[in-house]
Coordinates of C-alpha atoms and ligand atoms in Angstrom, one line a residue:
X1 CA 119.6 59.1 58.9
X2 CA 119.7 55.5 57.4
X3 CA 116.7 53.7 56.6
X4 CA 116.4 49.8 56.1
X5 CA 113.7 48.3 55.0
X6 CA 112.3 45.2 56.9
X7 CA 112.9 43.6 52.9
X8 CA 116.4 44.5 52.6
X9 CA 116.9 43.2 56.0
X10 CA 115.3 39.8 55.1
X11 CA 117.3 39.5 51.7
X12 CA 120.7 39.9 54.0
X13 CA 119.6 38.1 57.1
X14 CA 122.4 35.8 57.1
X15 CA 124.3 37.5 59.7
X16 CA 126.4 35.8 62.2
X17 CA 129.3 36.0 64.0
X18 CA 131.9 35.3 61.3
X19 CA 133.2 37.3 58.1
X20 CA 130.5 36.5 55.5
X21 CA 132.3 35.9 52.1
X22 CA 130.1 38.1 50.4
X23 CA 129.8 40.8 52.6
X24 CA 133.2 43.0 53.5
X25 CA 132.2 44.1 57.2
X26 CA 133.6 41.5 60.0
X27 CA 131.9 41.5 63.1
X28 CA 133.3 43.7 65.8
X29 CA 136.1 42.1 68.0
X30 CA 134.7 40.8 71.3
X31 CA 135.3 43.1 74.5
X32 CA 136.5 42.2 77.8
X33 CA 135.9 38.9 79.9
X34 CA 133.6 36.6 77.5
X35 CA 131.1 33.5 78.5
X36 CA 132.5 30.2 77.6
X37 CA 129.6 28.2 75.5
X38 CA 128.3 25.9 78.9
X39 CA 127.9 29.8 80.3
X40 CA 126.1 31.2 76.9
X41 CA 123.1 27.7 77.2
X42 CA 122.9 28.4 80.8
X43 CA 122.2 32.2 79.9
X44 CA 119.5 31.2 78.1
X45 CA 117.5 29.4 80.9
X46 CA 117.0 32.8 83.1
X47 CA 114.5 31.4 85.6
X48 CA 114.5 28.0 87.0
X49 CA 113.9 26.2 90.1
X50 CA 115.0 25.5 93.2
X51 CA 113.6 22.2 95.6
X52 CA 114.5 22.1 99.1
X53 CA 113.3 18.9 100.0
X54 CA 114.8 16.5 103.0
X55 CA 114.6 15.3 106.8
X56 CA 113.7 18.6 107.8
X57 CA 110.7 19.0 106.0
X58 CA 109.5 16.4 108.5
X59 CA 111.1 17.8 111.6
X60 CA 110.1 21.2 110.7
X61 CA 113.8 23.0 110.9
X62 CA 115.8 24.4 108.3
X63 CA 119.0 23.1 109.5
X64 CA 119.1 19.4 110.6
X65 CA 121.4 18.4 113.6
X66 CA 122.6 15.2 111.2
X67 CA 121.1 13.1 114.6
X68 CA 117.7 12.6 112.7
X69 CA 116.1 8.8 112.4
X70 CA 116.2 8.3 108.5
X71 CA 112.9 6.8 109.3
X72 CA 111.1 10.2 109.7
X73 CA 111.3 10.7 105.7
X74 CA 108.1 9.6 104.9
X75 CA 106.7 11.5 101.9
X76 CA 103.7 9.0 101.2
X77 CA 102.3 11.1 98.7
X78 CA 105.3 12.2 96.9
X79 CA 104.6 13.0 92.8
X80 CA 107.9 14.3 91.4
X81 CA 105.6 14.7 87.8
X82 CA 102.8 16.7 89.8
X83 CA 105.8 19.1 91.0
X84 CA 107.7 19.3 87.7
X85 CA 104.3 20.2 86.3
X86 CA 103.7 23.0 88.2
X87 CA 106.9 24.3 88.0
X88 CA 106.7 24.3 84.5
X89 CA 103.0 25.9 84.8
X90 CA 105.5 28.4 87.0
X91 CA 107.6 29.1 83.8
X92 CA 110.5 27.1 85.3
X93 CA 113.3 26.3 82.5
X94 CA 114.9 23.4 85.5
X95 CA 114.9 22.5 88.4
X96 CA 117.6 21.9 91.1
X97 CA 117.0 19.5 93.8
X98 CA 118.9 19.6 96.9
X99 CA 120.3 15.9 97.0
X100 CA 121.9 16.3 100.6
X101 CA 121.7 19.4 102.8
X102 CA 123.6 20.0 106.0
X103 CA 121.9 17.4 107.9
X104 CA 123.7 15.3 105.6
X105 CA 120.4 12.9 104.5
X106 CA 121.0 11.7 101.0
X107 CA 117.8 11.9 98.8
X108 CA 119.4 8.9 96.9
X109 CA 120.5 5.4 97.0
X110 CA 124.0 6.4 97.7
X111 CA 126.7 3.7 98.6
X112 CA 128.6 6.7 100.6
X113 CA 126.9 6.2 103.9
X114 CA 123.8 4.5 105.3
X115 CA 122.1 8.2 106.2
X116 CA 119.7 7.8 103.1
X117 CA 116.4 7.0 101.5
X118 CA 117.5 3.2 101.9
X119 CA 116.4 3.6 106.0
X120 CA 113.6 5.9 105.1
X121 CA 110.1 4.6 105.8
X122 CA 109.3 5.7 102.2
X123 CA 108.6 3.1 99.8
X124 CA 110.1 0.7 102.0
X125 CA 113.7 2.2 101.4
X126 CA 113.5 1.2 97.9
X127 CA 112.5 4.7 96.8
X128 CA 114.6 7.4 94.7
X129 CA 113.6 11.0 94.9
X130 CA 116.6 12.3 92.5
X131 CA 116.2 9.1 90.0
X132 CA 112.1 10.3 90.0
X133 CA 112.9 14.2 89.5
X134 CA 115.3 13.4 87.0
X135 CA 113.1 11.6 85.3
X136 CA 110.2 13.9 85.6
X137 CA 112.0 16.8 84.9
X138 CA 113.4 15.2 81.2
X139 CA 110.3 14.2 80.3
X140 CA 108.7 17.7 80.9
X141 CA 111.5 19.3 79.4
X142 CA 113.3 20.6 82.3
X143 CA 116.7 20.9 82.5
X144 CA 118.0 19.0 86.2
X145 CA 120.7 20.0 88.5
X146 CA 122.0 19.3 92.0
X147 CA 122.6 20.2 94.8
X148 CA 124.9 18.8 97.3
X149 CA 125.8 20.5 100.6
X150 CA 129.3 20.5 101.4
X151 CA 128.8 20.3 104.5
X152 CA 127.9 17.2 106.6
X153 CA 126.7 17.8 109.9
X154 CA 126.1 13.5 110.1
X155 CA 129.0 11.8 109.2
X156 CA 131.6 11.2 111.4
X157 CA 134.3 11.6 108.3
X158 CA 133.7 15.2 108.1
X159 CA 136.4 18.0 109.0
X160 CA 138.9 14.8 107.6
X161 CA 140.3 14.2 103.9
X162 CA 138.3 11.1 104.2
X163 CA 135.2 13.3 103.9
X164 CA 136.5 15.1 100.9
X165 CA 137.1 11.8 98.6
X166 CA 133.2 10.9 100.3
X167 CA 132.0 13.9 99.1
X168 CA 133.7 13.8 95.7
X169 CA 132.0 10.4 95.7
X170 CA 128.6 11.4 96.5
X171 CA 129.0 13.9 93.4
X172 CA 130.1 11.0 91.1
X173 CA 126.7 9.1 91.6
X174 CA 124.8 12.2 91.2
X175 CA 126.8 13.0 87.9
X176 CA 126.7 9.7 86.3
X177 CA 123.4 8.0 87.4
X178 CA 121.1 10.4 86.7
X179 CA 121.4 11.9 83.2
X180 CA 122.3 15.3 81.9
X181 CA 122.9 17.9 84.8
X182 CA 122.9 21.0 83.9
X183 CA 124.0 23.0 87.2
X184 CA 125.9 21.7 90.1
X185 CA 125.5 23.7 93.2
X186 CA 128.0 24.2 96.1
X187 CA 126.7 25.8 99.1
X188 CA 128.5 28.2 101.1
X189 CA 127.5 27.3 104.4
X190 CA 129.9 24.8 105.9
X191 CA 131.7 24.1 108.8
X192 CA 130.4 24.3 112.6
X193 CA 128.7 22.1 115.0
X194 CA 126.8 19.1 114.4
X195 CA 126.4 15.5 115.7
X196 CA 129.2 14.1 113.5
X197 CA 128.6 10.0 114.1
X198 CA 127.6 11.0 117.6
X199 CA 130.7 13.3 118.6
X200 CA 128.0 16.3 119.2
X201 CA 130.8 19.2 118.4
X202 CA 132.3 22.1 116.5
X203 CA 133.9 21.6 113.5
X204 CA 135.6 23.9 111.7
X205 CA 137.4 23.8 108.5
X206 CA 139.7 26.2 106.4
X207 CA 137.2 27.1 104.0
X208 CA 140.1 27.7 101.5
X209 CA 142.0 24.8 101.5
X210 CA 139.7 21.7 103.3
X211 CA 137.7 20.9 100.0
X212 CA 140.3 20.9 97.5
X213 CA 137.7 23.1 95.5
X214 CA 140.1 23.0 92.4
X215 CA 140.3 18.9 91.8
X216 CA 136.1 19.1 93.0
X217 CA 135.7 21.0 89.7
X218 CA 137.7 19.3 87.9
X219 CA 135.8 16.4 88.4
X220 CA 132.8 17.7 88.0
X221 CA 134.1 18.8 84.3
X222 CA 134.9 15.4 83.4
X223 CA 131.9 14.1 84.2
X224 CA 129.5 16.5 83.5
X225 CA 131.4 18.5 81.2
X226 CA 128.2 20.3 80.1
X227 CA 127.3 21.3 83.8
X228 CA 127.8 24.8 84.6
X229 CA 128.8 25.0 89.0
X230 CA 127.8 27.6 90.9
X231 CA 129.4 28.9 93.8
X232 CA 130.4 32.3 95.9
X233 CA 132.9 32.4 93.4
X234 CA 132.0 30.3 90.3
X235 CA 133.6 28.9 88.5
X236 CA 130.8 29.2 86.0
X237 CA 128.0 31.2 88.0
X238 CA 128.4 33.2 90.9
X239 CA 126.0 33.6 93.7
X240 CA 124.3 37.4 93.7
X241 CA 125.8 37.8 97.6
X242 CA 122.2 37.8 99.3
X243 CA 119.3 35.5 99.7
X244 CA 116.1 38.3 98.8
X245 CA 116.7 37.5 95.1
X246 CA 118.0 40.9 93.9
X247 CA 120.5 41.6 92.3
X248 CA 122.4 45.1 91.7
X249 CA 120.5 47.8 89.0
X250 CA 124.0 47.7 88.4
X251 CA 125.1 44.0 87.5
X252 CA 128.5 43.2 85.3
X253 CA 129.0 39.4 84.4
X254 CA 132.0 39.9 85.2
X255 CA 133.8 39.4 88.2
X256 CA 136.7 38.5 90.4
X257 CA 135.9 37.3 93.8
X258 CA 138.1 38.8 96.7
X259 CA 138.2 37.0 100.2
X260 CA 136.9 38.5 103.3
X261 CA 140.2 39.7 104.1
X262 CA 140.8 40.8 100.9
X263 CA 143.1 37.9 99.4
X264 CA 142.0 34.7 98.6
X265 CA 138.4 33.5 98.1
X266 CA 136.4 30.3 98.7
X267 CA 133.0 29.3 99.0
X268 CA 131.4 30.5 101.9
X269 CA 134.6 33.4 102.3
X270 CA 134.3 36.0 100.2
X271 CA 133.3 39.8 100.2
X272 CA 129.5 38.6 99.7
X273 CA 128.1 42.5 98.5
X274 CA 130.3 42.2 95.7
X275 CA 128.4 39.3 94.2
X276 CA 125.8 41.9 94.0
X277 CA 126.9 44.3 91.5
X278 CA 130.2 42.3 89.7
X279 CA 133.5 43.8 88.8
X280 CA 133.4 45.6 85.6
X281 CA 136.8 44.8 84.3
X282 CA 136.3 41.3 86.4
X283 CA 139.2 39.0 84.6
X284 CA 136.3 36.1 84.7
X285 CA 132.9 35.8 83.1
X286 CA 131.1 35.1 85.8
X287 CA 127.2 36.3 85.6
X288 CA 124.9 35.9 89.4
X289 CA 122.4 33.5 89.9
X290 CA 119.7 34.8 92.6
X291 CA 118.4 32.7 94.8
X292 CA 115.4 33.2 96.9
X293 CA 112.5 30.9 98.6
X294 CA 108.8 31.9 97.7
X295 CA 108.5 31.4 101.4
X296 CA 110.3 32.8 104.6
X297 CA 112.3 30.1 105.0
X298 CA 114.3 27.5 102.6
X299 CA 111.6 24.2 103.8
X300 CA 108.2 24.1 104.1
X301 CA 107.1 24.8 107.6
X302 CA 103.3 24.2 108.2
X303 CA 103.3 27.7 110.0
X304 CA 104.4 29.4 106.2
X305 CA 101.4 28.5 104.1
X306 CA 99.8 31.7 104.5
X307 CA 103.3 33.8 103.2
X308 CA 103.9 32.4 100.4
X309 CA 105.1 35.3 97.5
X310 CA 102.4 36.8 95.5
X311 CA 102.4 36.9 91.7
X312 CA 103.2 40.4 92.4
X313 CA 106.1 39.8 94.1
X314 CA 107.8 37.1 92.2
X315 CA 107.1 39.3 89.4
X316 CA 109.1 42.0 91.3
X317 CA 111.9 39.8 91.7
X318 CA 111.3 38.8 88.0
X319 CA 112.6 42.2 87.3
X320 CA 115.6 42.6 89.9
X321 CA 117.4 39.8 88.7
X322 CA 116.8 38.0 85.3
X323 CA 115.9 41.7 84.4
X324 CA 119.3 42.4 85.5
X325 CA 121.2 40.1 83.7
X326 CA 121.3 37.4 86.2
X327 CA 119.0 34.5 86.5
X328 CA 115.9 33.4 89.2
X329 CA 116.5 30.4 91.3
X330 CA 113.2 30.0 92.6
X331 CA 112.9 28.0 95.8
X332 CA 109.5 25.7 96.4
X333 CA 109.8 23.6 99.0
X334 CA 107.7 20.0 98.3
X335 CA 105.6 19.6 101.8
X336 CA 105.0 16.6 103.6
X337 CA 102.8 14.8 101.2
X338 CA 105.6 14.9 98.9
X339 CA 103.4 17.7 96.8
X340 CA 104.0 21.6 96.6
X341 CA 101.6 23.4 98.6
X342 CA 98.4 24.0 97.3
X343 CA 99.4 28.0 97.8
X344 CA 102.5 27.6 96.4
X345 CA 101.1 25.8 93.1
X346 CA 98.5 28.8 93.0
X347 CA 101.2 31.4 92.9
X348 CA 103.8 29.7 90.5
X349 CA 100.5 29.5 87.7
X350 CA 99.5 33.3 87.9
X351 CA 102.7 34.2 88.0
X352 CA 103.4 32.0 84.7
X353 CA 100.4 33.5 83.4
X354 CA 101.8 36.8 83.9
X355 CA 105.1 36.2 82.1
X356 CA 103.5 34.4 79.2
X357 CA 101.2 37.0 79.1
X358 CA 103.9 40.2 78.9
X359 CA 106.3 38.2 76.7
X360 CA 104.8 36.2 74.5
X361 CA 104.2 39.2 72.0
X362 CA 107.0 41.9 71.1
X363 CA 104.9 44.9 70.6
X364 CA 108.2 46.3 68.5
X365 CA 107.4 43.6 65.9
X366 CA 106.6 44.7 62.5
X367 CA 108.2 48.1 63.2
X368 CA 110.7 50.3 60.4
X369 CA 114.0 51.2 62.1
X370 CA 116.0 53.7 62.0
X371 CA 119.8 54.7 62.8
X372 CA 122.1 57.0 62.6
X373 CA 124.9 54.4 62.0
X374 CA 125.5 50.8 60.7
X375 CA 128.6 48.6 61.1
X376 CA 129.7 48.8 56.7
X377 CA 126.4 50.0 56.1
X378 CA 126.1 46.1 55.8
X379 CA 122.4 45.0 56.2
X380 CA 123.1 42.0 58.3
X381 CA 124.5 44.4 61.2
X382 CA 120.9 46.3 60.6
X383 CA 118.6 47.5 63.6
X384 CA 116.0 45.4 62.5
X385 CA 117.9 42.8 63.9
X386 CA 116.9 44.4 67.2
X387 CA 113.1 43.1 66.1
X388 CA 114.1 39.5 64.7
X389 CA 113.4 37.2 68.0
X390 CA 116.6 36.2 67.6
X391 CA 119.3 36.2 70.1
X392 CA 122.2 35.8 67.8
X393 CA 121.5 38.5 65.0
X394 CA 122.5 42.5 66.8
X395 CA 122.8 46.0 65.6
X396 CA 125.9 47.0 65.4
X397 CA 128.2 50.3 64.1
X398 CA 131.4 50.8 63.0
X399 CA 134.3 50.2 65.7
X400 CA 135.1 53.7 66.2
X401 CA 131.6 54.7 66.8
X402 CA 130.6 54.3 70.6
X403 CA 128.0 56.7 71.1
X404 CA 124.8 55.8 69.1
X405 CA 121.1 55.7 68.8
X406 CA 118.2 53.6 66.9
X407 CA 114.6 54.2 66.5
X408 CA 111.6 51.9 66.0
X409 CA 109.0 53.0 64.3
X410 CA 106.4 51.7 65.0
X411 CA 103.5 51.1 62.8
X412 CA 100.5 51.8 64.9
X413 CA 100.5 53.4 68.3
X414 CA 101.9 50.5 70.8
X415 CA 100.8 50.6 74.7
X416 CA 103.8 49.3 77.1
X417 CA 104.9 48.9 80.5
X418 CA 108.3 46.9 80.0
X419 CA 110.9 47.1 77.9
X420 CA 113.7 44.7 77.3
X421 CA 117.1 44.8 75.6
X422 CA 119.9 42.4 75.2
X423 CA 123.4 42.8 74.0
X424 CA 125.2 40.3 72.1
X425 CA 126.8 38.7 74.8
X426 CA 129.2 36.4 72.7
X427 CA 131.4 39.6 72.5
X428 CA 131.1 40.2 76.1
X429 CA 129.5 43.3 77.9
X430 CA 130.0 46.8 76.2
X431 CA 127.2 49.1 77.3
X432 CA 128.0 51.2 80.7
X433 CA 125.2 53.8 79.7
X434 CA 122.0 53.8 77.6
X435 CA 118.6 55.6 78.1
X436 CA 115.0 55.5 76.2
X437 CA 113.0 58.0 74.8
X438 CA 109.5 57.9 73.3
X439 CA 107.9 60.1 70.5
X440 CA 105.5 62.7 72.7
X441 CA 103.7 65.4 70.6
X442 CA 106.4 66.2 68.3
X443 CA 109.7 65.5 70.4
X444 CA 111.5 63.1 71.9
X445 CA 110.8 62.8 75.5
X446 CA 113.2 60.6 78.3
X447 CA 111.6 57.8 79.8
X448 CA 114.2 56.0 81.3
X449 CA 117.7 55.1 81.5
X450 CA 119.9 52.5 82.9
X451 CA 123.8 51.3 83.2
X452 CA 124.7 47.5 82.3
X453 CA 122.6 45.3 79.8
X454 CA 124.3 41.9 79.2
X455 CA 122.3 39.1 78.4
X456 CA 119.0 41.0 79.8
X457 CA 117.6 44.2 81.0
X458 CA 114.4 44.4 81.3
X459 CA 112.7 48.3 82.3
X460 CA 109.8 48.0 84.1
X461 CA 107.7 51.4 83.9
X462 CA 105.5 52.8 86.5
X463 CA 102.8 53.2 84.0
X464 CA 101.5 52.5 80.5
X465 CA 103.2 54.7 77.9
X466 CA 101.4 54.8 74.7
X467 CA 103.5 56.3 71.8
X468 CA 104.4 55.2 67.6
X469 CA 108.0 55.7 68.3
X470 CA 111.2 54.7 70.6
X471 CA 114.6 55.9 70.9
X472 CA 117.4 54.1 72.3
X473 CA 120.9 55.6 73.1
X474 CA 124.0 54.1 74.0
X475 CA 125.7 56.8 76.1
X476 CA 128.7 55.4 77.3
X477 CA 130.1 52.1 75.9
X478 CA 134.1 51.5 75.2
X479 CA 133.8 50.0 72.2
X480 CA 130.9 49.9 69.7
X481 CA 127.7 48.6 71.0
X482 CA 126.1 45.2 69.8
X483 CA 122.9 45.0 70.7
X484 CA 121.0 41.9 70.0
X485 CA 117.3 43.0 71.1
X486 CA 114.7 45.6 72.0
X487 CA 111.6 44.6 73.0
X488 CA 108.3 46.8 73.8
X489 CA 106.3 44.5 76.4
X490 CA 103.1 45.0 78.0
X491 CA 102.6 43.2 81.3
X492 CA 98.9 42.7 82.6
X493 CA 98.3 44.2 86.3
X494 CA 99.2 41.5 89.3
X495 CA 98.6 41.0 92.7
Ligands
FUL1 C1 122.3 28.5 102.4 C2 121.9 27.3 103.3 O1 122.4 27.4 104.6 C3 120.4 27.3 103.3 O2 119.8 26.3 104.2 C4 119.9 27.1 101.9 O3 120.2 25.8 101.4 C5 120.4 28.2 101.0 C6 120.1 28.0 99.6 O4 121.8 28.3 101.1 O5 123.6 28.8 102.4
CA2 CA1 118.2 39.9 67.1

């Protein structure tokens, strides 16, 4: 067995993802489908925000007719840098607003169509609710995207190609107005009745072809080139294929989405329980986002105040999907005030407490490791790069070597309850197999195992295993692992 000292680590620390000049061993060559760099920022968010906010959170629905008086907005109280605050308090990296829903009420000033904040009795129809969130959200450092249903159940345009270049418009203002966006969300849910200028009928489109999805992107990378946009099939993020927030204990990044009928797929058409696990030999990089509400439904409904999550509970989900190498889209709808509910702001703290709380401190930290292998015997590929706090420094072996273990050693005996490892993600997803062992009176002793890793996986024990050492494995893995982090965590009891 090879041991490195923390010393020697620190004296080669310089590793990275390029040949050093001074060192012979190259980093290992990437494997499979790999994240472009807009995918590899947006990784590093894992839990953000999601605000369903609009006309129905006056008329109490969760799907507007498109008939509702613009008047009826009336959100007197409304405090975008109360919410952002409490988000943030919530452990929120962004936020995501939801410009226009179905109902087809624009939250902005838009010059598309008259349905907007301009005939809203709020702030006389000179108010902005995306202009204020933006805002809030930059100067709180949260990261802002949008969301803009694709489907307008108010104008009369919709179901024509006139609607199309209106909706393409509609994402131009939102692109260019309001600053850096770092997510651009296209809904599945489109097509069907709706009062459509006053036509009151069923509307259906070819969910493939209507939208022009291809030339919609495109836009959207030229003018938000940093943006990554989500959809049932990406391009950039894909959506996890349900609405509880969970995604598979299986998850690959990867993935090619099939249509329901098994050819061609489109938002709102495609085999949705395949979002929930990925393709493992997916041609696309193409990691879930899960999205869930902290309440039953997407908008605040008086009758909801009482079942709002627990800290327990978004903690749970915590685990099931960032934990799983997707990321937590968090939906807290703003009320009528224009405030989150009091119940709501109570849950998002704790439950920032509670993260704060587990992962704030690496437990591993501090700890001599130990391997039976080393890419070169070269330093900078060491195992105490698995104990660094840094994403971009990993463990790695020599290419022929795919089944391998590292221990930590750890310097006192360390109580945990979670445990979290990342692979290097920059050379795409290698691990299919891995388990954990602690020390236990002499022997190594099983306490957990698992398939994918990614970007995150996160173990969440039953109970509290005390021990001064821990053994991971790589069991199955087609090319030789690279594994960026292993962290010992101890999360506080919630409920
Ligand atoms: C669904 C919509 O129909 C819901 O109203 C909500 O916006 C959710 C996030 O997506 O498809
Ligand atoms: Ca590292």
């Amino acid at each position: 067995m090879q041991r490195l000292s923390r010393r020697g680590f620190l004296a080669a620390s310089a590793s990275s993802l390029l040949p050093r000049a001074d060192c012979a061993a190259t980093a290992p060559a990437p494997y499979g489908s790999l994240p472009s760099p807009r995918q590899l920022r947006w990784h590093e968010l894992e839990l953000y925000a999601f605000l369903h906010f609009s006309i129905n959170t006056f008329t109490n629905k969760e799907w507007g007719y498109g008939d509702e008086d613009p008047a009826l907005f009336n959100p007197a109280a409304f405090d975008a840098s109360a919410i952002v605050a409490a988000l943030k308090a919530g452990g929120m990296k962004g936020v995501i607003l939801t410009c226009k829903h179905h109902d087809g009420f624009c939250l902005w000033p838009t010059r598309t169509t008259g349905h907007s904040v301009r005939k809203s009795a709020w702030r006389n129809g000179k108010g902005d609710v995306v202009r204020d969130l933006s805002d809030a959200a930059r100067l709180q450092g949260l990261k802002f995207g949008v969301y803009l249903s694709p489907w307008d159940r108010n104008t009369p345009l919709y179901g024509t190609p006139e609607y199309v270049a209106m909706y393409r418009a509609q994402l131009r203002e939102l692109l260019t107005g309001y600053g850096p966006i770092f997510e651009v969300w296209h809904d599945g849910a489109n097509g069907g009745d709706g009062y459509y200028g006053g036509a009151r009928e069923t509307r259906l489109i070819d969910k493939r072809a209507y939208y022009g999805w291809p030339q919609t992107w495109e836009l959207v990378r030229s003018l938000a080139p940093e943006a990554v946009i989500f959809s049932d099939v990406g391009p950039d993020v894909r959506w996890v294929g349900n609405e509880s927030g969970i995604a598979g204990e299986t998850c690959w990044a990867t993935y090619d989405p099939v249509g329901e009928d098994g050819g061609m797929a489109a938002p709102g058409y495609t085999r949705a329980k395949e979002g929930e696990t990925g393709h493992r030999h997916g041609s696309r990089w193409m990691p879930a986002e899960c999205d869930v509400s902290i309440r039953p439904g997407w908008f605040w409904h008086p009758a909801e105040n009482a079942r709002v999550k627990t800290p327990a509970e978004l903690m749970d989900l915590y685990y099931k999907s960032t934990g799983r190498g997707a990321s937590f889209l968090l939906n807290v709808p703003p009320d009528r005030r224009g405030l989150l509910h009091e119940n709501d702001v109570a849950s998002l703290c704790r439950f920032g407490d509670l993260l704060r709380a587990t992962f704030s401190d690496n437990l591993a930290a501090g700890a001599a490791a130990h391997t039976t292998t080393v890419r070169a015997n070269d330093p900078s590929f060491g195992p105490l790069n698995l104990i660094d706090g840094d994403h971009s420094t990993y463990w790695s072996t020599d290419d022929s070597v795919t089944r391998a273990e590292v221990s930590l050693e750890l310097p006192r005996p360390v109580t945990f309850n979670v445990v979290r490892v990342r692979e290097q993600i920059r050379l795409g997803q290698r691990v299919e197999a891995f388990a954990l062992d602690r020390w236990e009176q002499g022997a190594w002793k099983n306490f957990a195992h698992g398939t994918s890793i990614g970007s995150c996986r996160l173990i969440r024990l039953d109970e509290v295993v005390t021990t001064t050492r821990v053994r991971l494995k790589i069991t199955q893995c087609p090319a030789c692992p690279a594994i960026s982090e292993l962290g010992l965590y101890q999360q506080p009891a919630a409920s």
